[in-house]
Amino acid sequence: METVLHSASRELRIGSEHPFCIVGERINPTGRKIFQEQLRAGDLSRIEIDVAQQVAGGAMMLDVNMGAPLADEAALMVAAVKLIQGLCDLPLCLDSSIVEVLEAGLSAYQGKALVNSVTAEDERLDAILPLVRRHGAAVIALPNDEEEIPQDPRRRLELVRKIVDVATGRYGIPIEDIVIDPLAMPVGADTSLVLGTLETIRLVRDEFGLNMTLGASNVSFGMPDRASIGAAFLPMAIASGLTSAIMDARSPQLVRAVKAADLLTNKDPWGASWIAAHRAAQAQAQAGT
Amino acid sequence: METVLHSASRELRIGSEHPFCIVGERINPTGRKIFQEQLRAGDLSRIEIDVAQQVAGGAMMLDVNMGAPLADEAALMVAAVKLIQGLCDLPLCLDSSIVEVLEAGLSAYQGKALVNSVTAEDERLDAILPLVRRHGAAVIALPNDEEEIPQDPRRRLELVRKIVDVATGRYGIPIEDIVIDPLAMPVGADTSLVLGTLETIRLVRDEFGLNMTLGASNVSFGMPDRASIGAAFLPMAIASGLTSAIMDARSPQLVRAVKAADLLTNKDPWGASWIAAHRAAQAQAQAGT
């Protein structure tokens, strides 16, 4: 299954036949005090650096979250979307828990965006899916409902089925425009949880063949040497069927892990990209930059 | 299923409930010209360094291969086994294609060794399995026969079945003492081959629940940045069911990938080992060593 997104001038295809889709997580004020203050003051200048670093690191899409406390999130989302679309041609993933913010972002966005996110809660489905449909966007969907974030992968699969039924049946959204987030849990909270995430990924792939993405940084939250945990988690998840991740695209270790996984899963014919990336890194090292 | 090995004084358990078993690959003259010359001259002094480095790196077993051209491999194997068992208490994996060398090594070895390896060829099965049985050893078995190294994972599974039937039925070897090598192929030769290895691992796990090991360095053969490829491959293979690898235990990147995979697959309760290793590395860095 192929999820096709685009900016004004560029197309991106997500799917098991394509290289893994790296979504840059950085444009998000969560945990960034200075950035929060800048956003409250209407100063978006930091975003230029975030865009440049993520593009340089290998991002293929950028997540945009403007959820700074006490700021006008909708106005910031509009301004950020316009700014970022002027800075680069990557498709964007519009990330908010507030429907009006998603609506404002979609109205400002040129192309076909990815909406982050909807859950299996009836109220959320009925608020967000019409918007997704109206703007011809794609949507990330999380298999949790009003009651719980289920730990049992089979229960998560049931909620995926509910989402797929509602999105395609009630709202006429093409199934390939549903991207499932199998819910990556922090291994530091409970070391048994990641196996459930991996099992969910396998079940969703085998049952629906849907594309999937997740917040890779969640897995290593609170642990030391987070990059090494992410660099092991991503290949495991890719081997299980994950086709995208919202991740730190500025981390060479993480991006290299993804590119190695592409090579190992036959998404890099003749290893041409792997070898070219190695040569570029060598040339850069020799140039002393 | 649990494969139990031991040296004179130490026990090692391999299995999906245990941390991944790191087998040090280094004591092997293949591709090591100076070491080959030393072995031909009967000089085993280099082995002391190889043992120390692999133990320090995190090896839990050591592979011992004395296959230097024009050397008396059986005599070297006996001398190496005695030397290594005097230097450390790790169980050994006796690695040779020559039956007499395995026999000599098993006779010199104190404990329960792992024999590397037998194939599904009738002649090899009938030559090596009686030896394994007589010495109460365990054995690594490769699913290739007289005709081919099959690319089709289902065909490999058939050969695993043949090996299991012959080893348990004809030679009375306990099934848990059979460790399957699912055959890791170089991704640089053909980028589609690794998926076959991963599929073989899943099939062997689901069908037989046997322990598995493989030569992890094979995968990255001929490619640049081999450690990054191995550090992505091992978590993928572990997620599929691999329980051991013969690998470069001196590589911090590879060992860290394995330890992260242990953490992510719930083999490191509360992340205690991961956190302790991080603190030890920090203390070492601060001590300036």
Coordinates of C-alpha atoms in Angstrom, one line a residue:
Chain A
M1 CA 0.0 0.0 0.0
E2 CA 1.3 3.5 -0.9
T3 CA 0.5 6.7 0.9
V4 CA 1.2 9.6 -1.4
L5 CA 1.8 13.1 0.0
H6 CA 3.0 16.3 -1.5
S7 CA 4.1 19.8 -1.0
A8 CA 3.6 22.4 -3.6
S9 CA 6.3 21.0 -5.8
R10 CA 7.4 17.6 -4.4
E11 CA 5.8 14.2 -4.1
L12 CA 6.6 11.7 -1.3
R13 CA 5.6 8.0 -1.4
I14 CA 5.5 6.0 1.8
G15 CA 5.3 2.2 1.5
S16 CA 7.0 -1.1 2.1
E17 CA 8.5 -0.9 -1.4
H18 CA 10.1 2.5 -0.7
P19 CA 12.9 3.7 1.5
F20 CA 11.8 4.2 5.1
C21 CA 10.2 7.7 5.5
I22 CA 12.1 9.9 8.0
V23 CA 9.8 12.5 9.5
G24 CA 11.7 15.2 11.4
E25 CA 10.3 15.7 14.9
R26 CA 12.1 18.9 15.8
I27 CA 9.6 21.7 15.1
N28 CA 7.8 21.2 18.3
P29 CA 8.0 23.4 21.5
T30 CA 7.5 20.5 23.9
G31 CA 10.5 20.5 26.3
R32 CA 12.1 23.5 24.5
K33 CA 11.7 26.5 26.8
I34 CA 13.4 29.1 24.7
F35 CA 11.5 28.1 21.6
Q36 CA 8.3 28.3 23.6
E37 CA 9.1 31.8 24.6
Q38 CA 10.0 32.8 21.1
L39 CA 6.7 31.4 19.8
R40 CA 4.7 33.2 22.5
A41 CA 6.4 36.4 21.2
G42 CA 5.5 35.5 17.6
D43 CA 9.2 34.9 16.8
L44 CA 9.5 32.0 14.3
S45 CA 13.1 32.6 13.4
R46 CA 14.3 29.4 15.2
I47 CA 12.3 27.3 12.7
E48 CA 14.7 28.3 10.0
I49 CA 17.5 26.5 11.8
D50 CA 15.3 23.5 12.6
V51 CA 14.3 23.1 9.0
A52 CA 17.9 23.4 7.7
Q53 CA 19.3 20.9 10.2
Q54 CA 16.6 18.4 9.6
V55 CA 16.8 18.7 5.8
A56 CA 20.6 18.3 6.0
G57 CA 20.2 15.3 8.3
G58 CA 18.0 13.4 5.9
A59 CA 14.4 14.3 6.8
M60 CA 11.9 13.4 4.1
M61 CA 8.9 15.1 5.8
L62 CA 8.6 17.5 8.7
D63 CA 6.3 17.4 11.6
V64 CA 5.0 20.8 12.7
N65 CA 3.7 21.2 16.2
M66 CA 3.0 24.7 17.6
G67 CA 1.5 23.7 20.9
A68 CA 3.2 26.2 23.1
P69 CA 1.3 27.1 26.3
L70 CA -0.5 30.4 26.3
A71 CA 0.2 31.0 22.6
D72 CA -2.3 31.3 19.7
E73 CA -1.6 27.9 18.3
A74 CA -3.8 28.3 15.2
A75 CA -2.2 31.5 14.2
L76 CA 1.3 30.1 14.8
M77 CA 0.4 27.0 12.8
V78 CA -0.6 29.1 9.8
A79 CA 2.5 31.2 10.0
A80 CA 4.8 28.2 10.5
V81 CA 3.3 26.3 7.6
K82 CA 3.7 29.3 5.3
L83 CA 7.3 29.9 6.5
I84 CA 8.4 26.3 6.2
Q85 CA 6.8 25.9 2.8
G86 CA 8.9 28.9 1.7
L87 CA 12.1 27.3 3.2
C88 CA 11.9 23.8 1.8
D89 CA 9.8 21.6 -0.5
L90 CA 9.2 18.7 2.0
P91 CA 5.7 17.6 2.7
L92 CA 4.5 18.5 6.2
C93 CA 2.8 16.6 9.0
L94 CA 0.5 19.0 10.8
D95 CA 0.5 18.0 14.5
S96 CA -2.0 19.2 17.0
S97 CA -4.6 17.9 19.4
I98 CA -6.9 20.8 18.6
V99 CA -9.2 20.5 15.6
E100 CA -9.2 24.3 14.8
V101 CA -5.4 24.3 14.6
L102 CA -5.4 21.4 12.2
E103 CA -8.1 23.1 10.2
A104 CA -6.1 26.4 10.0
G105 CA -3.0 24.5 9.1
L106 CA -4.7 22.5 6.3
S107 CA -6.2 25.7 4.9
A108 CA -2.7 27.4 4.8
Y109 CA -0.9 24.3 3.4
Q110 CA -0.1 23.9 -0.3
G111 CA -0.3 20.2 -1.3
K112 CA -1.5 17.1 0.4
A113 CA -0.6 17.0 4.1
L114 CA -0.5 14.3 6.7
V115 CA -2.7 15.1 9.8
N116 CA -1.3 14.1 13.1
S117 CA -3.5 12.7 14.6
V118 CA -6.9 11.0 15.2
T119 CA -7.7 8.3 17.8
A120 CA -10.4 5.6 17.8
E121 CA -12.5 7.8 20.1
D122 CA -15.9 8.5 18.4
E123 CA -15.8 12.2 19.1
R124 CA -12.3 12.6 17.7
L125 CA -13.1 10.5 14.6
D126 CA -16.2 12.6 13.9
A127 CA -14.3 15.9 14.4
I128 CA -11.1 15.2 12.5
L129 CA -12.0 12.8 9.6
P130 CA -14.4 15.2 7.9
L131 CA -11.6 17.8 7.9
V132 CA -9.1 15.2 6.5
R133 CA -11.6 14.3 3.8
R134 CA -12.4 17.9 2.9
H135 CA -8.8 18.8 2.4
G136 CA -7.9 15.5 0.7
A137 CA -5.2 14.9 3.3
A138 CA -3.9 11.7 4.8
V139 CA -4.2 11.0 8.6
I140 CA -2.2 9.3 11.3
A141 CA -4.5 7.2 13.6
L142 CA -3.7 5.9 17.0
P143 CA -5.4 2.7 18.3
N144 CA -6.6 4.0 21.6
D145 CA -10.2 4.9 22.6
E146 CA -12.0 6.6 25.4
E147 CA -11.2 3.9 27.9
E148 CA -7.6 3.0 27.4
I149 CA -4.4 2.7 25.5
P150 CA -4.7 -1.0 25.2
Q151 CA -1.5 -3.1 26.0
D152 CA -2.8 -6.1 24.1
P153 CA -1.8 -5.9 20.5
R154 CA -5.0 -7.8 19.4
R155 CA -7.1 -5.1 21.1
R156 CA -5.1 -2.5 19.3
L157 CA -5.8 -4.3 16.1
E158 CA -9.5 -4.2 16.8
L159 CA -9.3 -0.4 17.2
V160 CA -7.4 -0.1 13.9
R161 CA -10.3 -2.0 12.3
K162 CA -12.7 0.4 13.8
I163 CA -10.7 3.4 12.5
V164 CA -10.5 1.9 9.1
D165 CA -14.2 1.1 9.0
V166 CA -15.2 4.6 10.1
A167 CA -12.7 6.5 7.9
T168 CA -13.4 4.5 4.7
G169 CA -17.1 3.8 5.3
R170 CA -18.5 6.8 6.9
Y171 CA -16.1 9.5 5.5
G172 CA -14.9 8.0 2.2
I173 CA -11.2 8.4 3.0
P174 CA -9.1 6.1 0.8
I175 CA -7.6 3.3 2.9
E176 CA -4.1 4.2 1.8
D177 CA -4.5 7.6 3.3
I178 CA -4.7 6.1 6.8
V179 CA -1.3 5.8 8.5
I180 CA -1.4 3.8 11.8
D181 CA 0.6 4.8 14.8
P182 CA 1.1 1.5 16.7
L183 CA 2.0 3.4 19.9
A184 CA 5.6 3.3 20.9
M185 CA 5.9 3.1 24.7
P186 CA 8.9 4.1 26.8
V187 CA 11.0 1.0 27.5
G188 CA 12.2 2.7 30.7
A189 CA 8.6 2.7 32.1
D190 CA 8.2 -1.0 31.5
T191 CA 10.7 -3.2 29.6
S192 CA 7.9 -5.5 28.4
L193 CA 6.0 -2.8 26.4
V194 CA 8.2 -2.6 23.3
L195 CA 7.4 -6.2 22.4
G196 CA 3.7 -5.2 22.3
T197 CA 4.5 -2.4 19.9
L198 CA 6.5 -4.7 17.6
E199 CA 3.7 -7.3 17.7
T200 CA 1.1 -4.6 16.9
I201 CA 3.2 -3.5 13.9
R202 CA 3.3 -7.1 12.6
L203 CA -0.4 -7.6 13.1
V204 CA -1.3 -4.3 11.3
R205 CA 1.0 -5.2 8.4
D206 CA -0.3 -8.8 8.1
E207 CA -4.0 -7.8 8.5
F208 CA -4.3 -4.5 6.7
G209 CA -1.0 -3.8 4.9
L210 CA -1.3 -0.2 6.1
N211 CA 1.6 2.2 6.4
M212 CA 2.7 3.0 9.9
T213 CA 4.6 5.7 11.7
L214 CA 5.4 6.3 15.4
G215 CA 7.2 8.7 17.6
A216 CA 10.6 6.9 17.9
S217 CA 12.0 9.0 20.6
N218 CA 9.3 7.9 23.0
V219 CA 10.9 4.5 23.3
S220 CA 14.1 5.7 24.8
F221 CA 12.5 8.4 27.0
G222 CA 14.2 8.7 30.4
M223 CA 17.1 6.3 29.5
P224 CA 20.7 7.0 29.0
D225 CA 22.3 6.8 25.5
R226 CA 19.0 7.3 23.8
A227 CA 20.4 7.3 20.3
S228 CA 21.7 3.7 20.7
I229 CA 18.3 2.6 21.9
G230 CA 16.6 4.3 18.9
A231 CA 19.2 2.9 16.5
A232 CA 18.3 -0.6 17.6
F233 CA 14.6 -0.1 17.9
L234 CA 14.1 1.3 14.4
P235 CA 15.6 -1.7 12.6
M236 CA 13.5 -4.0 14.7
A237 CA 10.4 -2.1 13.9
I238 CA 11.3 -1.8 10.2
A239 CA 11.8 -5.6 10.1
S240 CA 8.3 -5.9 11.6
G241 CA 6.7 -3.7 9.0
L242 CA 7.1 0.0 10.2
T243 CA 7.3 2.2 7.1
S244 CA 8.0 5.6 8.7
A245 CA 8.9 7.3 12.0
I246 CA 8.7 10.7 13.5
M247 CA 12.3 10.9 14.8
D248 CA 15.3 13.1 15.4
A249 CA 16.5 13.5 11.8
R250 CA 19.5 15.5 13.1
S251 CA 21.0 12.3 14.7
P252 CA 23.6 10.7 12.3
Q253 CA 23.4 7.5 14.4
L254 CA 19.6 7.2 14.0
V255 CA 19.6 8.2 10.3
R256 CA 22.4 5.7 9.6
A257 CA 20.4 3.0 11.4
V258 CA 17.4 3.7 9.1
K259 CA 19.6 3.7 6.0
A260 CA 21.3 0.4 7.0
A261 CA 17.8 -1.1 7.5
D262 CA 16.8 0.1 4.0
L263 CA 19.9 -1.6 2.6
L264 CA 19.1 -4.8 4.6
T265 CA 15.5 -4.9 3.5
N266 CA 16.3 -4.5 -0.2
K267 CA 15.1 -0.8 -0.5
D268 CA 18.6 0.3 -1.6
P269 CA 19.3 -1.5 -4.9
W270 CA 23.0 -2.5 -5.2
G271 CA 23.6 -0.5 -2.0
A272 CA 24.1 2.6 -4.1
S273 CA 22.7 5.0 -1.6
W274 CA 24.7 3.4 1.3
I275 CA 28.0 3.6 -0.6
A276 CA 27.3 7.2 -1.9
A277 CA 26.5 8.4 1.7
H278 CA 29.7 6.8 3.0
R279 CA 31.7 8.6 0.2
A280 CA 30.1 11.9 0.9
A281 CA 30.8 11.5 4.6
Q282 CA 34.5 10.7 3.8
A283 CA 34.8 13.7 1.5
Q284 CA 33.3 15.9 4.1
A285 CA 35.7 14.6 6.8
Q286 CA 38.7 15.1 4.5
A287 CA 37.6 18.6 3.7
G288 CA 37.8 19.1 7.5
T289 CA 34.2 20.4 7.7
Chain B
M1 CA 14.3 -24.0 24.4
E2 CA 17.5 -23.7 26.3
T3 CA 21.0 -24.7 25.1
V4 CA 23.3 -25.1 28.0
L5 CA 27.1 -25.0 27.5
H6 CA 29.9 -24.9 30.0
S7 CA 33.6 -24.5 30.5
A8 CA 35.3 -26.2 33.4
S9 CA 33.8 -23.7 35.8
R10 CA 31.1 -21.7 34.1
E11 CA 27.7 -22.3 32.7
L12 CA 26.1 -20.5 29.8
R13 CA 22.4 -20.7 28.8
I14 CA 21.3 -19.7 25.3
G15 CA 17.6 -19.1 24.7
S16 CA 14.9 -16.6 24.0
E17 CA 14.4 -15.9 27.7
H18 CA 18.1 -15.1 28.2
P19 CA 20.2 -12.1 27.0
F20 CA 21.5 -12.5 23.5
C21 CA 24.6 -14.7 23.4
I22 CA 27.7 -12.9 22.0
V23 CA 30.2 -15.3 20.6
G24 CA 33.6 -13.7 19.8
E25 CA 34.7 -14.4 16.2
R26 CA 38.3 -13.1 16.5
I27 CA 40.3 -16.3 17.2
N28 CA 40.4 -17.2 13.5
P29 CA 43.3 -16.8 11.1
T30 CA 41.1 -16.1 8.1
G31 CA 42.2 -12.8 6.6
R32 CA 44.9 -12.3 9.3
K33 CA 48.3 -12.8 7.6
I34 CA 50.5 -12.2 10.6
F35 CA 48.4 -14.5 12.8
Q36 CA 48.6 -17.2 10.1
E37 CA 52.4 -16.9 10.1
Q38 CA 52.5 -17.0 13.9
L39 CA 50.3 -20.1 13.9
R40 CA 52.5 -21.9 11.3
A41 CA 55.4 -21.2 13.6
G42 CA 53.5 -22.6 16.5
D43 CA 53.3 -19.2 18.2
L44 CA 50.0 -18.8 20.0
S45 CA 50.8 -15.6 21.9
R46 CA 48.5 -13.5 19.8
I47 CA 45.5 -15.5 21.2
E48 CA 46.1 -13.9 24.7
I49 CA 45.4 -10.5 23.3
D50 CA 42.4 -11.8 21.3
V51 CA 40.9 -13.4 24.4
A52 CA 41.4 -10.3 26.6
Q53 CA 39.9 -7.9 24.1
Q54 CA 36.9 -10.1 23.5
V55 CA 36.3 -10.7 27.1
A56 CA 36.6 -7.0 27.8
G57 CA 34.2 -6.3 24.9
G58 CA 31.5 -8.5 26.3
A59 CA 32.0 -11.9 24.7
M60 CA 30.0 -14.7 26.4
M61 CA 31.6 -17.5 24.4
L62 CA 34.6 -17.7 22.1
D63 CA 34.8 -19.2 18.6
V64 CA 38.1 -21.0 18.0
N65 CA 39.2 -21.6 14.5
M66 CA 42.8 -22.7 13.7
G67 CA 42.4 -23.2 10.0
A68 CA 45.7 -21.6 8.8
P69 CA 47.0 -22.9 5.5
L70 CA 49.9 -25.3 5.8
A71 CA 49.6 -25.6 9.6
D72 CA 48.8 -28.7 11.7
E73 CA 45.3 -27.6 12.5
A74 CA 44.5 -30.5 14.9
A75 CA 47.6 -29.8 17.0
L76 CA 46.9 -26.1 17.0
M77 CA 43.3 -26.6 18.0
V78 CA 44.4 -28.7 21.0
A79 CA 47.0 -26.2 22.0
A80 CA 44.6 -23.3 21.6
V81 CA 41.8 -24.9 23.6
K82 CA 44.2 -25.6 26.5
L83 CA 45.6 -22.1 26.3
I84 CA 42.3 -20.3 26.2
Q85 CA 40.8 -22.4 28.9
G86 CA 43.7 -21.3 31.1
L87 CA 43.1 -17.7 30.2
C88 CA 39.3 -17.4 30.7
D89 CA 36.3 -19.3 31.8
L90 CA 34.1 -18.8 28.8
P91 CA 32.7 -21.8 27.0
L92 CA 34.2 -22.4 23.6
C93 CA 32.8 -22.9 20.1
L94 CA 35.2 -25.3 18.3
D95 CA 35.2 -24.3 14.6
S96 CA 36.6 -26.4 11.8
S97 CA 35.5 -28.1 8.6
I98 CA 37.8 -31.1 9.4
V99 CA 36.4 -33.9 11.5
E100 CA 39.8 -34.8 13.1
V101 CA 40.3 -31.2 14.2
L102 CA 36.9 -31.2 15.9
E103 CA 37.7 -34.5 17.5
A104 CA 41.0 -33.4 18.8
G105 CA 39.5 -30.1 20.1
L106 CA 36.6 -31.9 21.9
S107 CA 39.1 -34.3 23.5
A108 CA 41.2 -31.5 24.9
Y109 CA 38.2 -29.3 26.0
Q110 CA 37.0 -29.3 29.5
G111 CA 33.2 -28.9 29.8
K112 CA 30.4 -29.0 27.2
A113 CA 31.5 -27.3 23.9
L114 CA 29.6 -26.1 20.9
V115 CA 30.8 -27.7 17.6
N116 CA 30.9 -25.4 14.6
S117 CA 29.5 -27.0 12.4
V118 CA 27.6 -29.6 10.5
T119 CA 25.5 -29.3 7.4
A120 CA 22.5 -31.3 6.1
E121 CA 24.8 -33.3 3.8
D122 CA 24.5 -37.0 4.7
E123 CA 28.3 -37.5 4.8
R124 CA 28.8 -34.6 7.2
L125 CA 25.9 -35.6 9.4
D126 CA 27.3 -39.1 9.7
A127 CA 30.8 -38.0 10.4
I128 CA 30.2 -35.2 12.9
L129 CA 27.1 -36.1 14.9
P130 CA 28.5 -39.3 16.4
L131 CA 31.4 -37.1 17.7
V132 CA 29.0 -34.6 19.1
R133 CA 27.0 -37.3 20.8
R134 CA 30.1 -39.1 22.2
H135 CA 31.4 -35.9 23.8
G136 CA 28.0 -34.7 24.9
A137 CA 28.5 -31.4 23.0
A138 CA 26.1 -29.2 21.2
V139 CA 26.3 -28.5 17.5
I140 CA 25.7 -25.6 15.0
A141 CA 23.9 -26.9 11.9
L142 CA 23.6 -25.2 8.6
P143 CA 20.7 -25.8 6.3
N144 CA 22.6 -26.5 3.1
D145 CA 23.1 -29.9 1.4
E146 CA 25.2 -31.5 -1.3
E147 CA 23.3 -29.6 -4.0
E148 CA 22.9 -26.1 -2.8
I149 CA 22.7 -23.3 -0.3
P150 CA 19.0 -22.8 -0.9
Q151 CA 17.7 -19.2 -1.2
D152 CA 14.1 -20.2 -0.4
P153 CA 13.5 -20.0 3.3
R154 CA 11.0 -22.9 3.1
R155 CA 13.6 -25.1 1.5
R156 CA 16.0 -24.2 4.3
L157 CA 13.3 -25.1 6.8
E158 CA 13.1 -28.6 5.2
L159 CA 16.8 -29.1 5.6
V160 CA 16.5 -28.0 9.3
R161 CA 13.9 -30.7 9.7
K162 CA 16.2 -33.2 8.1
I163 CA 19.0 -32.3 10.5
V164 CA 16.7 -32.4 13.5
D165 CA 15.4 -35.8 12.5
V166 CA 18.8 -37.3 11.9
A167 CA 20.4 -35.7 15.0
T168 CA 17.7 -36.7 17.4
G169 CA 16.5 -39.9 15.8
R170 CA 19.6 -41.6 14.5
Y171 CA 22.1 -40.1 17.0
G172 CA 20.1 -39.4 20.1
I173 CA 21.3 -35.8 20.4
P174 CA 18.8 -33.8 22.5
I175 CA 17.0 -31.3 20.3
E176 CA 18.0 -28.4 22.5
D177 CA 21.7 -29.1 21.7
I178 CA 21.1 -28.3 18.0
V179 CA 21.7 -24.7 17.2
I180 CA 20.7 -23.6 13.7
D181 CA 22.8 -21.2 11.6
P182 CA 20.2 -19.7 9.3
L183 CA 22.9 -18.6 6.8
A184 CA 23.7 -14.9 6.8
M185 CA 24.5 -13.8 3.3
P186 CA 26.5 -10.7 2.2
V187 CA 24.1 -7.8 1.4
G188 CA 26.7 -6.4 -0.9
A189 CA 26.4 -9.5 -3.2
D190 CA 22.7 -9.3 -3.5
T191 CA 20.5 -6.8 -1.5
S192 CA 17.6 -9.2 -1.5
L193 CA 19.3 -12.0 0.4
V194 CA 19.0 -10.7 4.0
L195 CA 15.2 -10.8 3.9
G196 CA 15.6 -14.5 3.2
T197 CA 17.8 -14.9 6.3
L198 CA 15.3 -13.0 8.4
E199 CA 12.5 -15.1 7.1
T200 CA 14.4 -18.3 7.8
I201 CA 15.0 -17.2 11.4
R202 CA 11.2 -16.6 11.8
L203 CA 10.3 -19.9 10.3
V204 CA 12.8 -21.9 12.4
R205 CA 11.6 -20.1 15.6
D206 CA 7.9 -20.7 14.8
E207 CA 8.3 -24.3 13.7
F208 CA 11.0 -25.6 16.0
G209 CA 11.8 -23.0 18.7
L210 CA 15.4 -23.9 18.2
N211 CA 18.3 -21.6 19.2
M212 CA 20.1 -19.9 16.3
T213 CA 23.4 -18.3 15.7
L214 CA 25.1 -16.9 12.6
G215 CA 28.2 -15.2 11.4
A216 CA 27.1 -11.6 11.7
S217 CA 30.1 -10.1 9.9
N218 CA 29.1 -12.0 6.7
V219 CA 26.2 -9.6 6.2
S220 CA 28.4 -6.5 5.8
F221 CA 31.2 -8.1 3.8
G222 CA 32.7 -5.8 1.2
M223 CA 30.6 -2.8 2.2
P224 CA 31.7 0.5 3.8
D225 CA 30.9 1.2 7.5
R226 CA 30.4 -2.4 8.3
A227 CA 29.7 -1.8 12.0
S228 CA 26.6 0.3 11.2
I229 CA 25.3 -2.4 9.0
G230 CA 25.9 -5.0 11.7
A231 CA 24.3 -2.8 14.3
A232 CA 21.1 -2.6 12.3
F233 CA 21.1 -6.2 11.2
L234 CA 21.5 -7.7 14.7
P235 CA 18.4 -6.0 16.2
M236 CA 16.4 -7.1 13.1
A237 CA 17.5 -10.7 13.4
I238 CA 17.0 -10.6 17.2
A239 CA 13.4 -9.3 16.7
S240 CA 12.9 -12.3 14.3
G241 CA 14.2 -14.9 16.8
L242 CA 18.0 -15.1 16.6
T243 CA 19.4 -15.9 20.0
S244 CA 23.1 -15.7 19.4
A245 CA 25.7 -14.5 16.9
I246 CA 29.3 -15.1 16.1
M247 CA 30.5 -11.5 15.9
D248 CA 33.1 -8.9 16.6
A249 CA 32.8 -8.6 20.3
R250 CA 35.5 -5.9 20.3
S251 CA 33.2 -3.5 18.5
P252 CA 31.4 -1.2 21.1
Q253 CA 28.8 -0.3 18.4
L254 CA 27.9 -3.9 17.7
V255 CA 27.8 -4.9 21.4
R256 CA 25.7 -1.8 22.3
A257 CA 23.3 -2.7 19.5
V258 CA 22.9 -6.2 21.0
K259 CA 22.5 -4.8 24.6
A260 CA 19.9 -2.3 23.3
A261 CA 18.0 -5.2 21.6
D262 CA 18.1 -7.1 24.9
L263 CA 16.6 -4.1 26.6
L264 CA 13.9 -3.7 24.0
T265 CA 13.0 -7.4 24.0
N266 CA 12.6 -7.5 27.8
K267 CA 15.8 -9.4 28.5
D268 CA 17.1 -6.7 30.8
P269 CA 14.7 -6.2 33.6
W270 CA 14.2 -2.6 34.7
G271 CA 17.0 -1.7 32.2
A272 CA 19.5 -2.4 35.0
S273 CA 22.3 -3.7 32.7
W274 CA 21.8 -0.9 30.2
I275 CA 22.0 1.8 32.9
A276 CA 25.0 0.1 34.6
A277 CA 26.9 -0.2 31.4
H278 CA 26.3 3.5 30.7
R279 CA 27.5 4.5 34.1
A280 CA 30.6 2.3 33.7
A281 CA 31.4 3.9 30.4
Q282 CA 30.9 7.4 31.9
A283 CA 33.2 6.6 34.8
Q284 CA 35.8 5.3 32.4
A285 CA 35.6 8.4 30.2
Q286 CA 35.9 10.7 33.3
A287 CA 38.9 8.7 34.4
G288 CA 40.4 9.6 31.1
T289 CA 41.2 6.0 30.1

